[in-house]
């Protein structure tokens, strides 16, 4: 069964304390892996797309990496405004369907 | 370029009623997908439309249906509402199905009493 698992479920960091979020997946025929940020009461905001193992993308304090079975979202020196839920999704299968993880809720404390 | 828009933003219904939600994709995008988001389940895929045709459907009962118009706007309908249908309903658009990034709207918050 196609599955996407994110860990940890919740993460509290001090401002400036770097860390990583994990997204592991078991799907056949991966077409792409996507990271989104979601603020409370809003729709997910697109961050990155990764297509092949070894690929990396960066945006401000965020860096996403991809291996054959998982992806990491590294947050360097986070700020309170980085507090949000980070969602991982994979597009896979013959129907190119999207499968979402349940997200990591990040809180950055000043 | 305007983003994905969804109407209404908030909706309160009672059990047994039906509801129609609307989604206007980003200009030029022809693929529209719908998701249900609840605290316990995360984002669950409902269905995807491209060129007025349903391409994929998730594991939801037949009470959930949708359609897409020639201008790529999409609607989803839920009939005979149940308490468990309370959720944030999200619409996402992309240029076309396949290896394409989806961009989400703000969602419609549905509360069923």
PDB file of C-alpha atoms in Angstrom:
ATOM      1  CA  UNK A   1       0.000   0.000   0.000  1.00  0.00           C
ATOM      2  CA  UNK A   2       1.306   3.429  -0.934  1.00  0.00           C
ATOM      3  CA  UNK A   3       2.172   5.352   2.185  1.00  0.00           C
ATOM      4  CA  UNK A   4       3.799   8.585   3.331  1.00  0.00           C
ATOM      5  CA  UNK A   5       4.967   8.988   6.927  1.00  0.00           C
ATOM      6  CA  UNK A   6       6.254  12.165   8.499  1.00  0.00           C
ATOM      7  CA  UNK A   7       8.204  12.489  11.715  1.00  0.00           C
ATOM      8  CA  UNK A   8       8.182  13.900  14.240  1.00  0.00           C
ATOM      9  CA  UNK A   9       4.506  14.810  14.559  1.00  0.00           C
ATOM     10  CA  UNK A  10       5.434  17.932  16.486  1.00  0.00           C
ATOM     11  CA  UNK A  11       8.692  19.777  17.040  1.00  0.00           C
ATOM     12  CA  UNK A  12       9.503  22.683  19.324  1.00  0.00           C
ATOM     13  CA  UNK A  13      12.722  24.565  18.652  1.00  0.00           C
ATOM     14  CA  UNK A  14      14.388  27.573  20.177  1.00  0.00           C
ATOM     15  CA  UNK A  15      15.011  30.387  17.748  1.00  0.00           C
ATOM     16  CA  UNK A  16      18.311  29.623  15.999  1.00  0.00           C
ATOM     17  CA  UNK A  17      18.238  25.904  16.841  1.00  0.00           C
ATOM     18  CA  UNK A  18      18.594  23.997  13.564  1.00  0.00           C
ATOM     19  CA  UNK A  19      16.829  20.676  12.977  1.00  0.00           C
ATOM     20  CA  UNK A  20      15.397  18.355  10.319  1.00  0.00           C
ATOM     21  CA  UNK A  21      11.983  17.001   9.473  1.00  0.00           C
ATOM     22  CA  UNK A  22      11.630  13.575   7.905  1.00  0.00           C
ATOM     23  CA  UNK A  23       9.308  12.233   5.231  1.00  0.00           C
ATOM     24  CA  UNK A  24       9.547   8.542   4.383  1.00  0.00           C
ATOM     25  CA  UNK A  25       7.543   6.917   1.637  1.00  0.00           C
ATOM     26  CA  UNK A  26       6.672   3.509   0.266  1.00  0.00           C
ATOM     27  CA  UNK A  27       5.236   4.021  -3.184  1.00  0.00           C
ATOM     28  CA  UNK A  28       5.802   2.509  -6.574  1.00  0.00           C
ATOM     29  CA  UNK A  29       6.589   4.687  -9.510  1.00  0.00           C
ATOM     30  CA  UNK A  30       7.558   7.927  -7.747  1.00  0.00           C
ATOM     31  CA  UNK A  31       7.021  10.907 -10.042  1.00  0.00           C
ATOM     32  CA  UNK A  32       7.898  13.637  -7.559  1.00  0.00           C
ATOM     33  CA  UNK A  33       8.084  14.615  -3.899  1.00  0.00           C
ATOM     34  CA  UNK A  34       6.626  17.905  -2.722  1.00  0.00           C
ATOM     35  CA  UNK A  35       6.988  19.962   0.436  1.00  0.00           C
ATOM     36  CA  UNK A  36       4.325  22.412   1.536  1.00  0.00           C
ATOM     37  CA  UNK A  37       3.943  24.785   4.450  1.00  0.00           C
ATOM     38  CA  UNK A  38       0.516  25.267   5.998  1.00  0.00           C
ATOM     39  CA  UNK A  39      -0.445  28.000   8.425  1.00  0.00           C
ATOM     40  CA  UNK A  40      -3.527  27.553  10.625  1.00  0.00           C
ATOM     41  CA  UNK A  41      -6.777  28.035   8.720  1.00  0.00           C
ATOM     42  CA  UNK A  42      -5.025  28.413   5.359  1.00  0.00           C
ATOM     43  CA  UNK A  43      -4.303  26.240   2.373  1.00  0.00           C
ATOM     44  CA  UNK A  44      -0.890  24.630   1.932  1.00  0.00           C
ATOM     45  CA  UNK A  45       1.764  26.856   0.384  1.00  0.00           C
ATOM     46  CA  UNK A  46       4.139  25.227  -2.083  1.00  0.00           C
ATOM     47  CA  UNK A  47       7.815  25.115  -1.059  1.00  0.00           C
ATOM     48  CA  UNK A  48       9.774  22.562  -3.101  1.00  0.00           C
ATOM     49  CA  UNK A  49       9.539  19.797  -5.664  1.00  0.00           C
ATOM     50  CA  UNK A  50      12.168  17.043  -5.826  1.00  0.00           C
ATOM     51  CA  UNK A  51      12.220  14.492  -8.616  1.00  0.00           C
ATOM     52  CA  UNK A  52      15.216  12.214  -8.187  1.00  0.00           C
ATOM     53  CA  UNK A  53      17.447  10.812  -5.453  1.00  0.00           C
ATOM     54  CA  UNK A  54      20.332  13.121  -4.644  1.00  0.00           C
ATOM     55  CA  UNK A  55      18.446  16.251  -5.602  1.00  0.00           C
ATOM     56  CA  UNK A  56      18.505  19.242  -3.236  1.00  0.00           C
ATOM     57  CA  UNK A  57      16.550  22.504  -3.218  1.00  0.00           C
ATOM     58  CA  UNK A  58      17.041  25.557  -0.985  1.00  0.00           C
ATOM     59  CA  UNK A  59      14.923  28.552  -0.072  1.00  0.00           C
ATOM     60  CA  UNK A  60      16.002  30.962   2.647  1.00  0.00           C
ATOM     61  CA  UNK A  61      16.426  28.885   5.823  1.00  0.00           C
ATOM     62  CA  UNK A  62      14.968  25.718   4.297  1.00  0.00           C
ATOM     63  CA  UNK A  63      16.737  22.965   2.399  1.00  0.00           C
ATOM     64  CA  UNK A  64      15.047  19.850   1.063  1.00  0.00           C
ATOM     65  CA  UNK A  65      16.877  16.672   0.126  1.00  0.00           C
ATOM     66  CA  UNK A  66      15.722  13.395  -1.403  1.00  0.00           C
ATOM     67  CA  UNK A  67      16.929   9.804  -1.219  1.00  0.00           C
ATOM     68  CA  UNK A  68      15.315   6.688  -2.658  1.00  0.00           C
ATOM     69  CA  UNK A  69      13.113   6.150   0.385  1.00  0.00           C
ATOM     70  CA  UNK A  70      12.895   9.460   2.230  1.00  0.00           C
ATOM     71  CA  UNK A  71      13.202  13.197   2.143  1.00  0.00           C
ATOM     72  CA  UNK A  72      14.465  15.643   4.733  1.00  0.00           C
ATOM     73  CA  UNK A  73      13.526  19.242   5.249  1.00  0.00           C
ATOM     74  CA  UNK A  74      16.409  20.938   7.029  1.00  0.00           C
ATOM     75  CA  UNK A  75      15.687  24.170   8.863  1.00  0.00           C
ATOM     76  CA  UNK A  76      18.744  26.278   9.622  1.00  0.00           C
ATOM     77  CA  UNK A  77      18.596  28.907  12.382  1.00  0.00           C
ATOM     78  CA  UNK A  78      14.803  29.005  12.418  1.00  0.00           C
ATOM     79  CA  UNK A  79      12.818  32.101  13.344  1.00  0.00           C
ATOM     80  CA  UNK A  80       9.377  32.302  15.007  1.00  0.00           C
ATOM     81  CA  UNK A  81       7.801  33.057  11.629  1.00  0.00           C
ATOM     82  CA  UNK A  82       8.855  29.583  10.464  1.00  0.00           C
ATOM     83  CA  UNK A  83       6.272  28.134  12.854  1.00  0.00           C
ATOM     84  CA  UNK A  84       3.755  26.176  10.759  1.00  0.00           C
ATOM     85  CA  UNK A  85       2.797  22.661   9.765  1.00  0.00           C
ATOM     86  CA  UNK A  86       5.057  21.224   7.091  1.00  0.00           C
ATOM     87  CA  UNK A  87       3.453  18.712   4.750  1.00  0.00           C
ATOM     88  CA  UNK A  88       5.140  16.211   2.514  1.00  0.00           C
ATOM     89  CA  UNK A  89       3.424  14.684  -0.525  1.00  0.00           C
ATOM     90  CA  UNK A  90       4.474  12.192  -3.167  1.00  0.00           C
ATOM     91  CA  UNK A  91       3.061  11.793  -6.629  1.00  0.00           C
ATOM     92  CA  UNK A  92       3.145   8.185  -7.739  1.00  0.00           C
ATOM     93  CA  UNK A  93       1.391   5.323  -9.426  1.00  0.00           C
ATOM     94  CA  UNK A  94      -0.170   4.918 -12.826  1.00  0.00           C
ATOM     95  CA  UNK A  95      -2.724   7.628 -12.032  1.00  0.00           C
ATOM     96  CA  UNK A  96      -0.086  10.111 -10.839  1.00  0.00           C
ATOM     97  CA  UNK A  97      -2.076  10.541  -7.654  1.00  0.00           C
ATOM     98  CA  UNK A  98      -0.828  12.629  -4.739  1.00  0.00           C
ATOM     99  CA  UNK A  99      -0.376  11.028  -1.313  1.00  0.00           C
ATOM    100  CA  UNK A 100       0.096  13.327   1.664  1.00  0.00           C
ATOM    101  CA  UNK A 101       1.683  12.732   5.024  1.00  0.00           C
ATOM    102  CA  UNK A 102      -0.043  14.019   8.145  1.00  0.00           C
ATOM    103  CA  UNK A 103       2.532  16.740   8.638  1.00  0.00           C
ATOM    104  CA  UNK A 104       4.996  17.992  11.230  1.00  0.00           C
ATOM    105  CA  UNK A 105       3.831  20.856  13.398  1.00  0.00           C
ATOM    106  CA  UNK A 106       6.811  23.136  14.002  1.00  0.00           C
ATOM    107  CA  UNK A 107       6.890  25.727  16.758  1.00  0.00           C
ATOM    108  CA  UNK A 108       9.853  28.080  16.997  1.00  0.00           C
ATOM    109  CA  UNK A 109      10.130  29.810  20.352  1.00  0.00           C
ATOM    110  CA  UNK A 110      11.727  33.285  20.512  1.00  0.00           C
TER     111      UNK A 110
ATOM    112  CA  UNK B   1      -1.376  36.168 -11.394  1.00  0.00           C
ATOM    113  CA  UNK B   2      -4.306  35.447  -9.091  1.00  0.00           C
ATOM    114  CA  UNK B   3      -4.128  32.280  -7.029  1.00  0.00           C
ATOM    115  CA  UNK B   4      -6.661  29.526  -6.576  1.00  0.00           C
ATOM    116  CA  UNK B   5      -9.917  30.860  -5.187  1.00  0.00           C
ATOM    117  CA  UNK B   6     -12.555  28.914  -3.301  1.00  0.00           C
ATOM    118  CA  UNK B   7     -16.053  29.893  -2.310  1.00  0.00           C
ATOM    119  CA  UNK B   8     -17.548  30.021   0.146  1.00  0.00           C
ATOM    120  CA  UNK B   9     -14.812  30.204   2.757  1.00  0.00           C
ATOM    121  CA  UNK B  10     -17.024  29.050   5.612  1.00  0.00           C
ATOM    122  CA  UNK B  11     -20.217  27.028   5.664  1.00  0.00           C
ATOM    123  CA  UNK B  12     -22.480  25.634   8.351  1.00  0.00           C
ATOM    124  CA  UNK B  13     -24.957  22.913   7.423  1.00  0.00           C
ATOM    125  CA  UNK B  14     -27.070  20.373   9.257  1.00  0.00           C
ATOM    126  CA  UNK B  15     -27.097  16.615   8.863  1.00  0.00           C
ATOM    127  CA  UNK B  16     -28.934  15.408   5.795  1.00  0.00           C
ATOM    128  CA  UNK B  17     -28.468  18.605   3.800  1.00  0.00           C
ATOM    129  CA  UNK B  18     -26.335  18.875   0.708  1.00  0.00           C
ATOM    130  CA  UNK B  19     -23.605  21.370  -0.116  1.00  0.00           C
ATOM    131  CA  UNK B  20     -21.804  22.640  -3.211  1.00  0.00           C
ATOM    132  CA  UNK B  21     -18.318  24.096  -3.061  1.00  0.00           C
ATOM    133  CA  UNK B  22     -16.658  26.037  -5.858  1.00  0.00           C
ATOM    134  CA  UNK B  23     -13.058  26.339  -7.000  1.00  0.00           C
ATOM    135  CA  UNK B  24     -11.505  28.630  -9.608  1.00  0.00           C
ATOM    136  CA  UNK B  25      -8.005  27.510 -10.610  1.00  0.00           C
ATOM    137  CA  UNK B  26      -5.043  29.693 -11.449  1.00  0.00           C
ATOM    138  CA  UNK B  27      -5.428  31.146 -14.933  1.00  0.00           C
ATOM    139  CA  UNK B  28      -4.115  28.652 -17.480  1.00  0.00           C
ATOM    140  CA  UNK B  29      -4.329  25.683 -15.142  1.00  0.00           C
ATOM    141  CA  UNK B  30      -6.559  22.930 -16.442  1.00  0.00           C
ATOM    142  CA  UNK B  31      -6.204  20.303 -13.746  1.00  0.00           C
ATOM    143  CA  UNK B  32      -8.139  20.610 -10.492  1.00  0.00           C
ATOM    144  CA  UNK B  33      -7.958  18.275  -7.513  1.00  0.00           C
ATOM    145  CA  UNK B  34     -10.025  18.222  -4.348  1.00  0.00           C
ATOM    146  CA  UNK B  35      -8.910  17.142  -0.894  1.00  0.00           C
ATOM    147  CA  UNK B  36     -10.533  16.742   2.492  1.00  0.00           C
ATOM    148  CA  UNK B  37      -8.414  17.740   5.470  1.00  0.00           C
ATOM    149  CA  UNK B  38      -9.254  16.701   9.025  1.00  0.00           C
ATOM    150  CA  UNK B  39      -7.039  16.823  12.136  1.00  0.00           C
ATOM    151  CA  UNK B  40      -6.811  13.060  12.457  1.00  0.00           C
ATOM    152  CA  UNK B  41      -6.530  12.004   8.814  1.00  0.00           C
ATOM    153  CA  UNK B  42      -4.555  14.782   7.190  1.00  0.00           C
ATOM    154  CA  UNK B  43      -5.194  15.488   3.512  1.00  0.00           C
ATOM    155  CA  UNK B  44      -7.267  12.831   1.826  1.00  0.00           C
ATOM    156  CA  UNK B  45      -7.616  12.865  -1.959  1.00  0.00           C
ATOM    157  CA  UNK B  46     -11.179  13.139  -3.241  1.00  0.00           C
ATOM    158  CA  UNK B  47     -10.914  13.427  -7.014  1.00  0.00           C
ATOM    159  CA  UNK B  48      -9.083  15.066  -9.876  1.00  0.00           C
ATOM    160  CA  UNK B  49     -10.483  16.671 -13.009  1.00  0.00           C
ATOM    161  CA  UNK B  50      -8.764  17.573 -16.254  1.00  0.00           C
ATOM    162  CA  UNK B  51     -10.469  18.919 -19.346  1.00  0.00           C
ATOM    163  CA  UNK B  52     -13.902  18.350 -17.780  1.00  0.00           C
ATOM    164  CA  UNK B  53     -13.166  14.655 -17.180  1.00  0.00           C
ATOM    165  CA  UNK B  54     -12.614  12.928 -13.863  1.00  0.00           C
ATOM    166  CA  UNK B  55      -9.174  11.293 -14.027  1.00  0.00           C
ATOM    167  CA  UNK B  56      -8.810   9.908 -10.527  1.00  0.00           C
ATOM    168  CA  UNK B  57     -11.044   9.277  -7.568  1.00  0.00           C
ATOM    169  CA  UNK B  58     -10.155   8.624  -3.939  1.00  0.00           C
ATOM    170  CA  UNK B  59     -11.828   6.259  -1.506  1.00  0.00           C
ATOM    171  CA  UNK B  60     -14.858   8.324  -0.612  1.00  0.00           C
ATOM    172  CA  UNK B  61     -18.509   7.308  -0.782  1.00  0.00           C
ATOM    173  CA  UNK B  62     -20.708   8.225  -3.722  1.00  0.00           C
ATOM    174  CA  UNK B  63     -22.173  11.102  -1.704  1.00  0.00           C
ATOM    175  CA  UNK B  64     -19.100  13.021  -2.782  1.00  0.00           C
ATOM    176  CA  UNK B  65     -19.147  14.101  -6.402  1.00  0.00           C
ATOM    177  CA  UNK B  66     -17.622  16.759  -8.564  1.00  0.00           C
ATOM    178  CA  UNK B  67     -17.493  18.265 -11.979  1.00  0.00           C
ATOM    179  CA  UNK B  68     -15.406  20.610 -14.046  1.00  0.00           C
ATOM    180  CA  UNK B  69     -16.571  23.210 -16.500  1.00  0.00           C
ATOM    181  CA  UNK B  70     -15.101  24.256 -19.830  1.00  0.00           C
ATOM    182  CA  UNK B  71     -13.378  27.237 -18.190  1.00  0.00           C
ATOM    183  CA  UNK B  72     -11.636  24.779 -15.789  1.00  0.00           C
ATOM    184  CA  UNK B  73     -13.645  25.952 -12.787  1.00  0.00           C
ATOM    185  CA  UNK B  74     -14.722  23.049 -10.634  1.00  0.00           C
ATOM    186  CA  UNK B  75     -17.432  22.272  -8.145  1.00  0.00           C
ATOM    187  CA  UNK B  76     -17.762  19.503  -5.620  1.00  0.00           C
ATOM    188  CA  UNK B  77     -21.002  18.376  -4.074  1.00  0.00           C
ATOM    189  CA  UNK B  78     -21.668  16.443  -0.919  1.00  0.00           C
ATOM    190  CA  UNK B  79     -25.153  15.072  -0.497  1.00  0.00           C
ATOM    191  CA  UNK B  80     -26.820  13.804   2.677  1.00  0.00           C
ATOM    192  CA  UNK B  81     -24.248  15.413   4.936  1.00  0.00           C
ATOM    193  CA  UNK B  82     -22.977  13.545   7.970  1.00  0.00           C
ATOM    194  CA  UNK B  83     -21.272  14.913  11.075  1.00  0.00           C
ATOM    195  CA  UNK B  84     -18.024  13.318   9.935  1.00  0.00           C
ATOM    196  CA  UNK B  85     -18.013  15.437   6.792  1.00  0.00           C
ATOM    197  CA  UNK B  86     -16.955  18.444   8.862  1.00  0.00           C
ATOM    198  CA  UNK B  87     -13.549  19.356   7.483  1.00  0.00           C
ATOM    199  CA  UNK B  88     -11.486  21.809   5.500  1.00  0.00           C
ATOM    200  CA  UNK B  89     -12.032  21.148   1.799  1.00  0.00           C
ATOM    201  CA  UNK B  90      -9.089  22.158  -0.308  1.00  0.00           C
ATOM    202  CA  UNK B  91      -8.849  22.640  -4.020  1.00  0.00           C
ATOM    203  CA  UNK B  92      -5.539  22.518  -5.868  1.00  0.00           C
ATOM    204  CA  UNK B  93      -4.735  23.348  -9.459  1.00  0.00           C
ATOM    205  CA  UNK B  94      -1.909  22.602 -11.865  1.00  0.00           C
ATOM    206  CA  UNK B  95      -1.272  23.088 -15.570  1.00  0.00           C
ATOM    207  CA  UNK B  96      -1.953  19.453 -16.263  1.00  0.00           C
ATOM    208  CA  UNK B  97      -1.850  16.103 -14.538  1.00  0.00           C
ATOM    209  CA  UNK B  98       1.458  14.312 -14.281  1.00  0.00           C
ATOM    210  CA  UNK B  99       4.719  15.703 -13.045  1.00  0.00           C
ATOM    211  CA  UNK B 100       3.276  19.037 -12.041  1.00  0.00           C
ATOM    212  CA  UNK B 101       3.237  21.043  -8.822  1.00  0.00           C
ATOM    213  CA  UNK B 102      -0.190  21.620  -7.335  1.00  0.00           C
ATOM    214  CA  UNK B 103      -1.095  25.023  -5.925  1.00  0.00           C
ATOM    215  CA  UNK B 104      -3.728  25.154  -3.230  1.00  0.00           C
ATOM    216  CA  UNK B 105      -6.565  27.511  -2.502  1.00  0.00           C
ATOM    217  CA  UNK B 106      -7.431  28.766   0.992  1.00  0.00           C
ATOM    218  CA  UNK B 107     -10.057  26.075   1.477  1.00  0.00           C
ATOM    219  CA  UNK B 108     -13.694  25.959   2.494  1.00  0.00           C
ATOM    220  CA  UNK B 109     -14.333  25.188   6.154  1.00  0.00           C
ATOM    221  CA  UNK B 110     -17.481  23.069   6.399  1.00  0.00           C
ATOM    222  CA  UNK B 111     -19.142  22.452   9.735  1.00  0.00           C
ATOM    223  CA  UNK B 112     -21.981  19.927   9.866  1.00  0.00           C
ATOM    224  CA  UNK B 113     -24.247  20.153  12.917  1.00  0.00           C
TER     225      UNK B 113
END
